[in-house]
Short mmCIF file of C-alpha atoms (C1' of nucleotides) in Angstrom, two decimals:
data_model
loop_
_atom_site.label_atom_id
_atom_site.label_comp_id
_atom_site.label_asym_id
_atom_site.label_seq_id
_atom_site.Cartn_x
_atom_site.Cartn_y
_atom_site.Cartn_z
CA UNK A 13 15.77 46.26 4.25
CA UNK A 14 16.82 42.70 3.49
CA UNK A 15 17.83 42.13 -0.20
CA UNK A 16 14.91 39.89 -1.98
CA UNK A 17 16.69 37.78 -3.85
CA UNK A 18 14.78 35.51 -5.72
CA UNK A 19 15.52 32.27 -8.72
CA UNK A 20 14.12 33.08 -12.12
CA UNK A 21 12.84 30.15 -14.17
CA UNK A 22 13.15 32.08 -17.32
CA UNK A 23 16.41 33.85 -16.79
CA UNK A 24 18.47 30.83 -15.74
CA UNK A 25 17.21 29.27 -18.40
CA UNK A 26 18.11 32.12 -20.59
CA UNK A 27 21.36 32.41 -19.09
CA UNK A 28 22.04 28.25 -19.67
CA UNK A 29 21.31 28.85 -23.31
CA UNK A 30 23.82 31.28 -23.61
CA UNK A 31 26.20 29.09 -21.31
CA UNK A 32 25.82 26.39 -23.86
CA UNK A 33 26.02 28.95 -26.78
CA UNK A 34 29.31 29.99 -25.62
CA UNK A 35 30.25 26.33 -25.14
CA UNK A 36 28.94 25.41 -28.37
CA UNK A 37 31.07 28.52 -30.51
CA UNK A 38 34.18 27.32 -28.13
CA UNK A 39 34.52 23.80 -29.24
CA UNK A 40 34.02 25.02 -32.43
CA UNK A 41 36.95 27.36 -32.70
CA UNK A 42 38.82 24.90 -30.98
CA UNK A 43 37.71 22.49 -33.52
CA UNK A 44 38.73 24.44 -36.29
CA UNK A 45 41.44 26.57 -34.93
CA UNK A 46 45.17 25.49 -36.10
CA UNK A 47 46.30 26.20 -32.52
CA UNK A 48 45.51 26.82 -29.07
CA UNK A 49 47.79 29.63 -29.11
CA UNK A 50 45.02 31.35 -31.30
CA UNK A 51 42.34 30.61 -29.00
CA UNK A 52 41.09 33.61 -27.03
CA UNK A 53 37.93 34.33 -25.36
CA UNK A 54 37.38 37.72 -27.43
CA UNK A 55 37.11 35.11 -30.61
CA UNK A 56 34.72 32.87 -28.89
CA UNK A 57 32.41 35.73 -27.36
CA UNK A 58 32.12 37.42 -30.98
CA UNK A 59 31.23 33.70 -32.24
CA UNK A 60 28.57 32.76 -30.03
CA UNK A 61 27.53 36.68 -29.74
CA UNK A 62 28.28 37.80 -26.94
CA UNK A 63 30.40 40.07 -24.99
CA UNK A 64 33.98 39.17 -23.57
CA UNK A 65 32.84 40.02 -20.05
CA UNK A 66 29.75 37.52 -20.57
CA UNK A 67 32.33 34.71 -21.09
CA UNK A 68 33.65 35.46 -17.36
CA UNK A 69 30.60 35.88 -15.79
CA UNK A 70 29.66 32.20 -16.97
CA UNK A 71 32.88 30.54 -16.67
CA UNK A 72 35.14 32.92 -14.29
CA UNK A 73 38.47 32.49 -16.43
CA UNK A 74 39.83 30.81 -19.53
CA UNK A 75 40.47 27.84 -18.13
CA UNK A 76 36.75 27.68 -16.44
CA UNK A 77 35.86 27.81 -19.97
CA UNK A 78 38.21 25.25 -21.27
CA UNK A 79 37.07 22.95 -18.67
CA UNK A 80 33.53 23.45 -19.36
CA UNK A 81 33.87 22.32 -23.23
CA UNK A 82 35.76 19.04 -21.80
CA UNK A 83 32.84 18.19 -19.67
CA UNK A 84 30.52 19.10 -22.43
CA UNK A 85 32.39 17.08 -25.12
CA UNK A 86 33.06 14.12 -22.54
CA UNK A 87 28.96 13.96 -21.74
CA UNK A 88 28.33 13.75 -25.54
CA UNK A 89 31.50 11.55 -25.96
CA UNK A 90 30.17 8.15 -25.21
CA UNK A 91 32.04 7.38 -21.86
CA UNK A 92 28.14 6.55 -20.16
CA UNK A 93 29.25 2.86 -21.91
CA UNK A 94 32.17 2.46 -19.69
CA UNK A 95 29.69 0.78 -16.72
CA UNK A 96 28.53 -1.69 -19.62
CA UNK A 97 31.90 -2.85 -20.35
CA UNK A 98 33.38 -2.80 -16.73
CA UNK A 99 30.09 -5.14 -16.12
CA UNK A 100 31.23 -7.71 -18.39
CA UNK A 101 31.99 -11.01 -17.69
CA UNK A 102 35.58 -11.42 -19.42
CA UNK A 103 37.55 -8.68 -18.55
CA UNK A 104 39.71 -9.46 -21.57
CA UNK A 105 36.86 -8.68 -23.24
CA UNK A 106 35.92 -5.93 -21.07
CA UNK A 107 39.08 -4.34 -21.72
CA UNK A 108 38.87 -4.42 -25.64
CA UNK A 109 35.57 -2.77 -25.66
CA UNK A 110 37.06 0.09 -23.07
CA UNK A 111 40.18 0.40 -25.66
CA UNK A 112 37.49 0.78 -28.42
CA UNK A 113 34.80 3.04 -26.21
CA UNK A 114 38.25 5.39 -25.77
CA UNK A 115 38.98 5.12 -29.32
CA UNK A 116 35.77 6.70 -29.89
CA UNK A 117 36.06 9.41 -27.09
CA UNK A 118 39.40 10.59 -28.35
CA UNK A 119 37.98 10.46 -32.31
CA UNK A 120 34.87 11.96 -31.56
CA UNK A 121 35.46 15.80 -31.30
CA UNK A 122 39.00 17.05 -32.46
CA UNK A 123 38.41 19.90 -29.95
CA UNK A 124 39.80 17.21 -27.39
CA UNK A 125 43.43 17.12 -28.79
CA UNK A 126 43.26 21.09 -28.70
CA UNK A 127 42.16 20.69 -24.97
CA UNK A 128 45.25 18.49 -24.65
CA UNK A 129 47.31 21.48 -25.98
CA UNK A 130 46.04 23.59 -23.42
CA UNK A 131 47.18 21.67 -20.82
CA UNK A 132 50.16 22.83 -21.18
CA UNK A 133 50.33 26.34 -20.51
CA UNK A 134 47.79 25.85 -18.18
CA UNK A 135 48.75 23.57 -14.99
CA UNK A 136 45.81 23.78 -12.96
CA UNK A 137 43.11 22.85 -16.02
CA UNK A 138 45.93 20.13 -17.12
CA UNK A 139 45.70 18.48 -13.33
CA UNK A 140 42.02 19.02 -13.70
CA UNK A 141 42.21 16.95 -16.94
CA UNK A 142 44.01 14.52 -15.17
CA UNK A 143 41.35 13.83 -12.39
CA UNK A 144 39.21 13.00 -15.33
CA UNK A 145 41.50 10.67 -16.60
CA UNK A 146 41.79 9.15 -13.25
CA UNK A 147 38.77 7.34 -13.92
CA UNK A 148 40.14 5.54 -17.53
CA UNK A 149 43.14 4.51 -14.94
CA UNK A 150 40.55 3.34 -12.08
CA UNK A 151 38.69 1.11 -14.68
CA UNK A 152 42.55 -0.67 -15.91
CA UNK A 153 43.37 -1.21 -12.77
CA UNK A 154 40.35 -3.05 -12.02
CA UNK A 155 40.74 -5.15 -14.89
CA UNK A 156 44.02 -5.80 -15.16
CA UNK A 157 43.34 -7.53 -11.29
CA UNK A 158 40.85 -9.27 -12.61
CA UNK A 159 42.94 -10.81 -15.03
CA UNK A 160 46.35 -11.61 -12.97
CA UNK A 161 47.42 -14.89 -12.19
CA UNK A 162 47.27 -15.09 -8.20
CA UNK A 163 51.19 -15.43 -8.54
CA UNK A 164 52.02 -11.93 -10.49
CA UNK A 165 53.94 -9.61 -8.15
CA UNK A 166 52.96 -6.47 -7.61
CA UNK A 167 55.71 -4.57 -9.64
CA UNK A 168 54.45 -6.50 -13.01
CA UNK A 169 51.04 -5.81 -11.71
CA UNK A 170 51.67 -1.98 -11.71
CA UNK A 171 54.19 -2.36 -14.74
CA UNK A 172 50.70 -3.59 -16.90
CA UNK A 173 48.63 -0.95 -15.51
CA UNK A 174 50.57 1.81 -16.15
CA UNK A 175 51.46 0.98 -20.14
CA UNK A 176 47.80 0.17 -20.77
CA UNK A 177 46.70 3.51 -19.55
CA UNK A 178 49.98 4.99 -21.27
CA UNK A 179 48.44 3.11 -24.48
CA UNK A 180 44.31 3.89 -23.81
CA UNK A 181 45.64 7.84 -23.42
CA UNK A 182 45.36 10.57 -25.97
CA UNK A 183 48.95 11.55 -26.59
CA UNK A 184 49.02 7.76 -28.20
CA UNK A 185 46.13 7.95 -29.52
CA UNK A 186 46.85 11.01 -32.01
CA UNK A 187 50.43 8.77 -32.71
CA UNK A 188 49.21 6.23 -34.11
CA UNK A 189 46.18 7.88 -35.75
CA UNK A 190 48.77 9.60 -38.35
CA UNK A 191 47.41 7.19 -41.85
CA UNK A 192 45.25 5.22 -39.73
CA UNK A 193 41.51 5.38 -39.08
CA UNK A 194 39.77 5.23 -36.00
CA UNK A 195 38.94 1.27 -35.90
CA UNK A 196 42.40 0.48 -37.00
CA UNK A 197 43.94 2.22 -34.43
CA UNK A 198 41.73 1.02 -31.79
CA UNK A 199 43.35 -2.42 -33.18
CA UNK A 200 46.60 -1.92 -33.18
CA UNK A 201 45.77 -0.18 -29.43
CA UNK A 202 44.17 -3.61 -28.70
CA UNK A 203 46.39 -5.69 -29.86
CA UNK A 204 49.71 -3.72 -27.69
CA UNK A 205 46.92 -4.46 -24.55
CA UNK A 206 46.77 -7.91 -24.60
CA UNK A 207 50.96 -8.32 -24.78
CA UNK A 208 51.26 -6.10 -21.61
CA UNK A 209 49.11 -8.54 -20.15
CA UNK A 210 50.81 -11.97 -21.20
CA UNK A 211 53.05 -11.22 -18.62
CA UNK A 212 50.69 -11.17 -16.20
CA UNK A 213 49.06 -14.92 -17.27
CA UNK A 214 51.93 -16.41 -18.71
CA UNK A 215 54.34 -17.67 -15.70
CA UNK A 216 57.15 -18.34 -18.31
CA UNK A 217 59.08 -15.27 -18.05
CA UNK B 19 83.22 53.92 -50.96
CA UNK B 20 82.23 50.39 -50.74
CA UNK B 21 82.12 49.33 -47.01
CA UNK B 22 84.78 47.75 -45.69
CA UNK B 23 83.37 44.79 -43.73
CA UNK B 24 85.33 42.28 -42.07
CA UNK B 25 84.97 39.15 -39.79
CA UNK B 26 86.37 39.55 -35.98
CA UNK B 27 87.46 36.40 -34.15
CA UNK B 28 87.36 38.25 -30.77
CA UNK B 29 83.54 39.22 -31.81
CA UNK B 30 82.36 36.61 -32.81
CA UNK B 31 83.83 34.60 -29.98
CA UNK B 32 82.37 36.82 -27.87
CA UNK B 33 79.09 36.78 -29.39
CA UNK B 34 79.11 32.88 -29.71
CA UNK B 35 79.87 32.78 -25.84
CA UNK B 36 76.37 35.49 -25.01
CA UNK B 37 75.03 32.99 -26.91
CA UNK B 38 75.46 29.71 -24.98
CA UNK B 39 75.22 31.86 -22.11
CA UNK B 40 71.43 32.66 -23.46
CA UNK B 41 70.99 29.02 -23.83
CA UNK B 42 72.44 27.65 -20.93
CA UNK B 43 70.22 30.23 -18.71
CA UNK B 44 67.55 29.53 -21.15
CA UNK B 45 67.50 25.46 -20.25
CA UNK B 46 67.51 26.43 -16.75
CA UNK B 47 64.88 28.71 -16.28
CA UNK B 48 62.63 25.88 -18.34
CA UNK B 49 64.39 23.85 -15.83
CA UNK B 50 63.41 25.30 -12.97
CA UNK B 51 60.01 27.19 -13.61
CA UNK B 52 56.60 25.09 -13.38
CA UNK B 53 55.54 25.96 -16.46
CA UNK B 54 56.12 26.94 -20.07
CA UNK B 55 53.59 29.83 -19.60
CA UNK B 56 55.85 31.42 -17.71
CA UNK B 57 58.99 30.89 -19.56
CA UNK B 58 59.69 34.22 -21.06
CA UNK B 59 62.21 36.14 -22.90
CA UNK B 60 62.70 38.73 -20.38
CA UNK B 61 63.17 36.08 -17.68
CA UNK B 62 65.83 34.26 -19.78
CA UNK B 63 67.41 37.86 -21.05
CA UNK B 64 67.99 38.81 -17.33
CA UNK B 65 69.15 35.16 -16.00
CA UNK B 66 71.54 35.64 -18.74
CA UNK B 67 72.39 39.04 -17.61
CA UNK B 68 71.68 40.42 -20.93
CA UNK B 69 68.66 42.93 -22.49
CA UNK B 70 65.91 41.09 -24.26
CA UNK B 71 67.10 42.65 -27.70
CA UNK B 72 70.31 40.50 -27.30
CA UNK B 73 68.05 37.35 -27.36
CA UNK B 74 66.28 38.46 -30.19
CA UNK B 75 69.84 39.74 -31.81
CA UNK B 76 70.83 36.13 -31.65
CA UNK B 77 67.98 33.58 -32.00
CA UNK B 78 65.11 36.06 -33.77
CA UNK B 79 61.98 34.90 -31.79
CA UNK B 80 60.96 33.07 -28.93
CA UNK B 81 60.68 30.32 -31.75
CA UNK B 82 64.66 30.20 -32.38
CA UNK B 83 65.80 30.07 -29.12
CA UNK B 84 63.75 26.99 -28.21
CA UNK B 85 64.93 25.32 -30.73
CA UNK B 86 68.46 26.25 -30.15
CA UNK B 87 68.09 24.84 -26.59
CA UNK B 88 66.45 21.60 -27.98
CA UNK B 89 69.47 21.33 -30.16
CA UNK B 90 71.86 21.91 -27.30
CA UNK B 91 69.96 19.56 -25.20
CA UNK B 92 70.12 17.22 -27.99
CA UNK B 93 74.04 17.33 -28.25
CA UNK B 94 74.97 16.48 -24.71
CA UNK B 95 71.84 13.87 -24.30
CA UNK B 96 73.53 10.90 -25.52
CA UNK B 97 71.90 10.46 -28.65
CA UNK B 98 75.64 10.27 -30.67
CA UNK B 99 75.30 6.48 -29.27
CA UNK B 100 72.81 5.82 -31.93
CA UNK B 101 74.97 5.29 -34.60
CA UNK B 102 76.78 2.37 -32.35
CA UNK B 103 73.27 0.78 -31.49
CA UNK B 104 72.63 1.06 -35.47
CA UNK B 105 75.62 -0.82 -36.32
CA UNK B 106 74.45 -3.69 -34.00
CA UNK B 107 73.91 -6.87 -35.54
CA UNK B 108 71.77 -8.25 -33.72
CA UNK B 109 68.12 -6.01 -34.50
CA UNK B 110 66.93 -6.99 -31.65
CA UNK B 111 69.28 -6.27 -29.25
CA UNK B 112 70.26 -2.73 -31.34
CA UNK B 113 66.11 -1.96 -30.70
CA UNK B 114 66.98 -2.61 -27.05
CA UNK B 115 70.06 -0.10 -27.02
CA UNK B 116 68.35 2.20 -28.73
CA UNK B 117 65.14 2.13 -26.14
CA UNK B 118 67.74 2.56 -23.80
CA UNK B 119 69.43 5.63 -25.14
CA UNK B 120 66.30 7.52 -25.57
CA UNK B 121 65.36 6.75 -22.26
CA UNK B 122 68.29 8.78 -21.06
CA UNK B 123 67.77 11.24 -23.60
CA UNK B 124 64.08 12.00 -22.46
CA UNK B 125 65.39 11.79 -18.94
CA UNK B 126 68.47 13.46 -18.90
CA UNK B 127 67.50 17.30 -18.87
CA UNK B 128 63.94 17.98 -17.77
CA UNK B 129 64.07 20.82 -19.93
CA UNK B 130 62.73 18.66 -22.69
CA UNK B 131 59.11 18.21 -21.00
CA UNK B 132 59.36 21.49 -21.13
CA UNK B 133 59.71 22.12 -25.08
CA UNK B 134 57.53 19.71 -25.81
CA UNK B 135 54.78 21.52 -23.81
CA UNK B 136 56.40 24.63 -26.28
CA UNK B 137 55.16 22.12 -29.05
CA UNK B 138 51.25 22.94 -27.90
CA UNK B 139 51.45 26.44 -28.12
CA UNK B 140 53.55 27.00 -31.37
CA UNK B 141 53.13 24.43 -34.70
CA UNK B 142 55.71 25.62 -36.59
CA UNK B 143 58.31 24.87 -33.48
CA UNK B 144 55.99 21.70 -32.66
CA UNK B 145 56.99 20.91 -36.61
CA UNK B 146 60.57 21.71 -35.92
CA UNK B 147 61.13 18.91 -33.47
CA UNK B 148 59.02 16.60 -34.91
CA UNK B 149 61.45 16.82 -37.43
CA UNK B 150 63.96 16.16 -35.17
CA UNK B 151 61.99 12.88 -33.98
CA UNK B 152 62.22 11.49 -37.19
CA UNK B 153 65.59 10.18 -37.14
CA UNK B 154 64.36 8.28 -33.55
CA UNK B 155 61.40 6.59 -36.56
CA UNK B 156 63.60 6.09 -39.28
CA UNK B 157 65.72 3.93 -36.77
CA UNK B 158 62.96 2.21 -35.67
CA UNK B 159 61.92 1.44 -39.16
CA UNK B 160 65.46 0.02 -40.10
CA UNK B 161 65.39 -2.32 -37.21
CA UNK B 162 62.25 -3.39 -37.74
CA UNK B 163 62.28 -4.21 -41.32
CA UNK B 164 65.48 -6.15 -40.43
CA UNK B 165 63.83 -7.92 -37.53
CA UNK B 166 60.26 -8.87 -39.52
CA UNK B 167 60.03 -12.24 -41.08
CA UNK B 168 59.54 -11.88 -45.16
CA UNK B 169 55.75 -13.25 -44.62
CA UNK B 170 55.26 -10.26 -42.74
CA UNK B 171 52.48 -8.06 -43.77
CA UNK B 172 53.51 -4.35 -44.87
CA UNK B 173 50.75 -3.16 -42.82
CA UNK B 174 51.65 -5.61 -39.60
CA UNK B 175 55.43 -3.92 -40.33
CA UNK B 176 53.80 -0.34 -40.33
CA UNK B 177 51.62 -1.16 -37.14
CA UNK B 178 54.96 -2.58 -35.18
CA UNK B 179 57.36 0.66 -36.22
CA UNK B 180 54.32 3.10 -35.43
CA UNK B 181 53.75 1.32 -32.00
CA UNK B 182 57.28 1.07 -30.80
CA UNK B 183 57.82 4.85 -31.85
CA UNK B 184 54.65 5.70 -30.27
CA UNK B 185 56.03 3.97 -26.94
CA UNK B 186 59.84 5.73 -27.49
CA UNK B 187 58.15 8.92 -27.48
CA UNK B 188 58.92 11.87 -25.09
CA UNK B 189 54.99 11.10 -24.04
CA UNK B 190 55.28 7.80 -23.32
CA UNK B 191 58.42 7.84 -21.16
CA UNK B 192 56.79 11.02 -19.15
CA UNK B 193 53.49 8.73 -18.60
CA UNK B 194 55.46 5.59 -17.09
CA UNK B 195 58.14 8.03 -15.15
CA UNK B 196 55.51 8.34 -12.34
CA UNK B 197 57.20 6.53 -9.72
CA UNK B 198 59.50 4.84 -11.73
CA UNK B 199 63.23 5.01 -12.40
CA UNK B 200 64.67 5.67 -15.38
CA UNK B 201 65.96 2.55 -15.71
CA UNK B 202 62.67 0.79 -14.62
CA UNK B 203 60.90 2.73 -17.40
CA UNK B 204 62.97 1.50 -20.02
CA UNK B 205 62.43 -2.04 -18.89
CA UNK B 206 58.89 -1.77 -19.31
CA UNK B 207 59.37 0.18 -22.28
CA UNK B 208 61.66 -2.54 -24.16
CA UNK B 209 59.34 -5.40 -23.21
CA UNK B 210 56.89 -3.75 -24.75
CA UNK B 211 58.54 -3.24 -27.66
CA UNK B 212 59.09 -6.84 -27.86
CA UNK B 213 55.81 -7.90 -27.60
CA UNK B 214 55.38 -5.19 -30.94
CA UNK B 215 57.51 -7.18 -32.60
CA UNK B 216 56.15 -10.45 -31.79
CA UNK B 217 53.97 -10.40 -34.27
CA UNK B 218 56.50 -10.02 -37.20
CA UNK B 219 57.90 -13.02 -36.55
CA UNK B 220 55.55 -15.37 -34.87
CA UNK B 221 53.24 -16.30 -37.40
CA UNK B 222 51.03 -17.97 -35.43
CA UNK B 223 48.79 -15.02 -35.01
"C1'" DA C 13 6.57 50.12 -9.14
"C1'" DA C 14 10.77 48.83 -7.08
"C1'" DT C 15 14.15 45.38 -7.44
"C1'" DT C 16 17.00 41.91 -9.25
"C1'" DA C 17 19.86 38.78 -12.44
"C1'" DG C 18 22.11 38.61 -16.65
"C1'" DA C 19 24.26 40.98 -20.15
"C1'" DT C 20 26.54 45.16 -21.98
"C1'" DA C 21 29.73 49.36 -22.48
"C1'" DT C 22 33.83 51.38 -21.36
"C1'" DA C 23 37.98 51.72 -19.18
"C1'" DC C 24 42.16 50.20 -17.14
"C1'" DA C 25 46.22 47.31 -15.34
"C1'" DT C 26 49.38 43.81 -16.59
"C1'" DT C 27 52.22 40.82 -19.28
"C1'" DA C 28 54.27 39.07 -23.70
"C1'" DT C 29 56.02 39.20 -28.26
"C1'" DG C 30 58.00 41.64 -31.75
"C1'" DT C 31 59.75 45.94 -34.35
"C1'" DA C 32 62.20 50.48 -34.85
"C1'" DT C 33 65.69 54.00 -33.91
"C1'" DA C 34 69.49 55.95 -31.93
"C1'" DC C 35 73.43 55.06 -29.11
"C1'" DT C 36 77.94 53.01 -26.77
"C1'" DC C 37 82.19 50.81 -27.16
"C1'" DA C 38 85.71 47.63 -28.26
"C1'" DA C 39 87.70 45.25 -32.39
"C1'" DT C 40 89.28 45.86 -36.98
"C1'" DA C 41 91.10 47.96 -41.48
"C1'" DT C 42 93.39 51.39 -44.03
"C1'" DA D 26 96.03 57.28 -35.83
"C1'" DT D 27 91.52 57.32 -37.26
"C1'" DA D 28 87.37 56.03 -39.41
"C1'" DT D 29 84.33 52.09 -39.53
"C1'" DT D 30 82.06 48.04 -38.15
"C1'" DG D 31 79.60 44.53 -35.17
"C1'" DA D 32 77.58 43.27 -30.90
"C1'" DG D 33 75.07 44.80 -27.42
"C1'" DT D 34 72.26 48.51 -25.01
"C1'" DA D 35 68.54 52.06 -24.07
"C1'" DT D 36 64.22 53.64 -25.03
"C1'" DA D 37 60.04 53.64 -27.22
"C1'" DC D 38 56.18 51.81 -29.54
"C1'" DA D 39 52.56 48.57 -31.65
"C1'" DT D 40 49.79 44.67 -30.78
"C1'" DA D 41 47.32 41.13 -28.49
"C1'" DA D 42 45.62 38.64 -24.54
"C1'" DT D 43 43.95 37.93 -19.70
"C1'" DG D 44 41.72 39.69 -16.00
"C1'" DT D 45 39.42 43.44 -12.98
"C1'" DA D 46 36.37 47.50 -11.99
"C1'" DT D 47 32.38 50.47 -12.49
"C1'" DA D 48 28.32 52.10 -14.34
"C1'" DT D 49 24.37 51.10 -17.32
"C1'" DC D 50 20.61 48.65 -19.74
"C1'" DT D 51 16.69 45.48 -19.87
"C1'" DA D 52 13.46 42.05 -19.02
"C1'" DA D 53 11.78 38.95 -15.28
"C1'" DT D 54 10.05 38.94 -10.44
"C1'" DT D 55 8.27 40.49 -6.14
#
DNA sequence: AATTAGATATACATTATGTATACTCAATAT
DNA sequence: ATATTGAGTATACATAATGTATATCTAATT
């Protein structure tokens, strides 16, 4: 008697709703939760309705769920213009409108900074954070070769690199967004950019 | 009958040695395990070679003792050479010193990635050393009011102190120590800083 | 009409923090 | 000398959170 397993249009589609309810009452109580020490799934299942053991069955752990909110909050989060900018013709340029497109990632959804927390009680979700970052690091690298002199060595190469993505990251972000708004930050953010580069142009040092 | 109480050198010698015992086997055990998740109180009580009450007997909460480690950390790290740096008189060079000595603060004892992963989990001790931090901005303010031309905009001052303490922060120096020395992160870090300051003075901008 | 996927109900094991109470023992005071 | 005190211990308990296990319910499919 082989099992007949079958796909059911209407219960996976059930089940996604609820998936994206849970998502939906997670980043919310992330969002307006003081602390990610608060955070627990029992809160999140009572505030999208559902059962603690639902929770697992759709995301397998905590940090499944934790995880899942990032991906939802980064597909909402306006990151789809990074091709745009990479595609640009000045990578100056092109680098000023990926300091601004982060900006707007990091300002978006506070749930992001609480996601941030969690990364630190939680090593495996924070190296899975960190693969998605790999991508903001990818697209400075590119630039930043785009825009070195031929002569640059490597070391000041890596040296630029490495303090724009320390700049374009969240941790600085939240810094320097203490009495500032989002535009001025991604200004100031901007600004800091272009002086790692000058070394990079700028064969006087 | 009015009780008799009394202090007791050998006591509270005693008890003052459990406690840096506590702490000492407290910083290690941060130290040494991967993550702060698993940093608890019963871990510490027995790598001590005490009972859990004794930790609580001395520090109160989980809360106390991290911060008593922070401050122990912060005694030994170096940071005593601030005062020296202060008294500088050149700013610039003083900024530069002062780069440097946090540099070797952040890297001295690896415990303090540790507490400031504590900082995610609990606000009131995340408040507790950002308390602690603000000595590291009113330094950078000093220097960089002395450092700023007088045509320099308020706001350009507040963007160069907020910058430069963004890029002294524990953060920052954890971001560029990936395959960098500590001295080679404080290089990058100072120019940096320079190029913060650039602005203040050069008013070609 | 039987079966299946998703959700529920209930229970349990484990790990932490934090509090409460009674106890041991060496260091003090009278 | 002897009673008292302070630091630490032993034991127990309350609470909260993650994660697992098992049986049950219900509507969608075969």
């Amino acid at each position: 008697m082989p099992p007949r397993s079958y796909v059911s249009p209407a219960r996976s589609a059930a089940a996604a709703e609820t998936r994206e309810r849970v998502i939906e009452a997670a980043s919310r109580t992330l969002r307006e939760g003081e602390s990610i020490a608060r955070f627990s799934l029992d809160t999140v299942a009572k505030a999208a309705g559902v059962t603690r053991l639902t929770v697992y069955n759709q995301f397998g752990s905590r940090r499944g769920l934790l995880e899942a909110v990032f991906d939802e909050i980064a597909r909402h989060g306006g990151l789809h213009q990074l091709a745009d900018a990479m595609a640009m013709a000045d990578p100056r340029a092109a680098l000023d409108r990926m300091v601004e497109i982060f900006c707007g990632f990091w300002s978006r959804d506070s749930a992001v900074g609480r996601l941030h927390d969690a990364m630190a009680t939680d090593p495996e979700f924070a190296e899975a954070i960190r693969e998605r970052n790999e991508r903001r690091r990818r697209g400075v690298t590119a630039l930043t070769e785009r825009i070195a002199d031929k002569g640059a060595s490597p070391q000041a190469r890596r040296d630029a690199v490495d303090l724009i993505f320390a700049l374009t990251s969240y941790p600085t972000f939240a810094s320097l967004s203490a009495g500032r708004s989002k535009d001025e930050v991604c200004k100031v953010v901007q600004a800091a950019c272009h002086a790692a580069l000058a070394n990079l142009s700028d064969p006087s040092s």
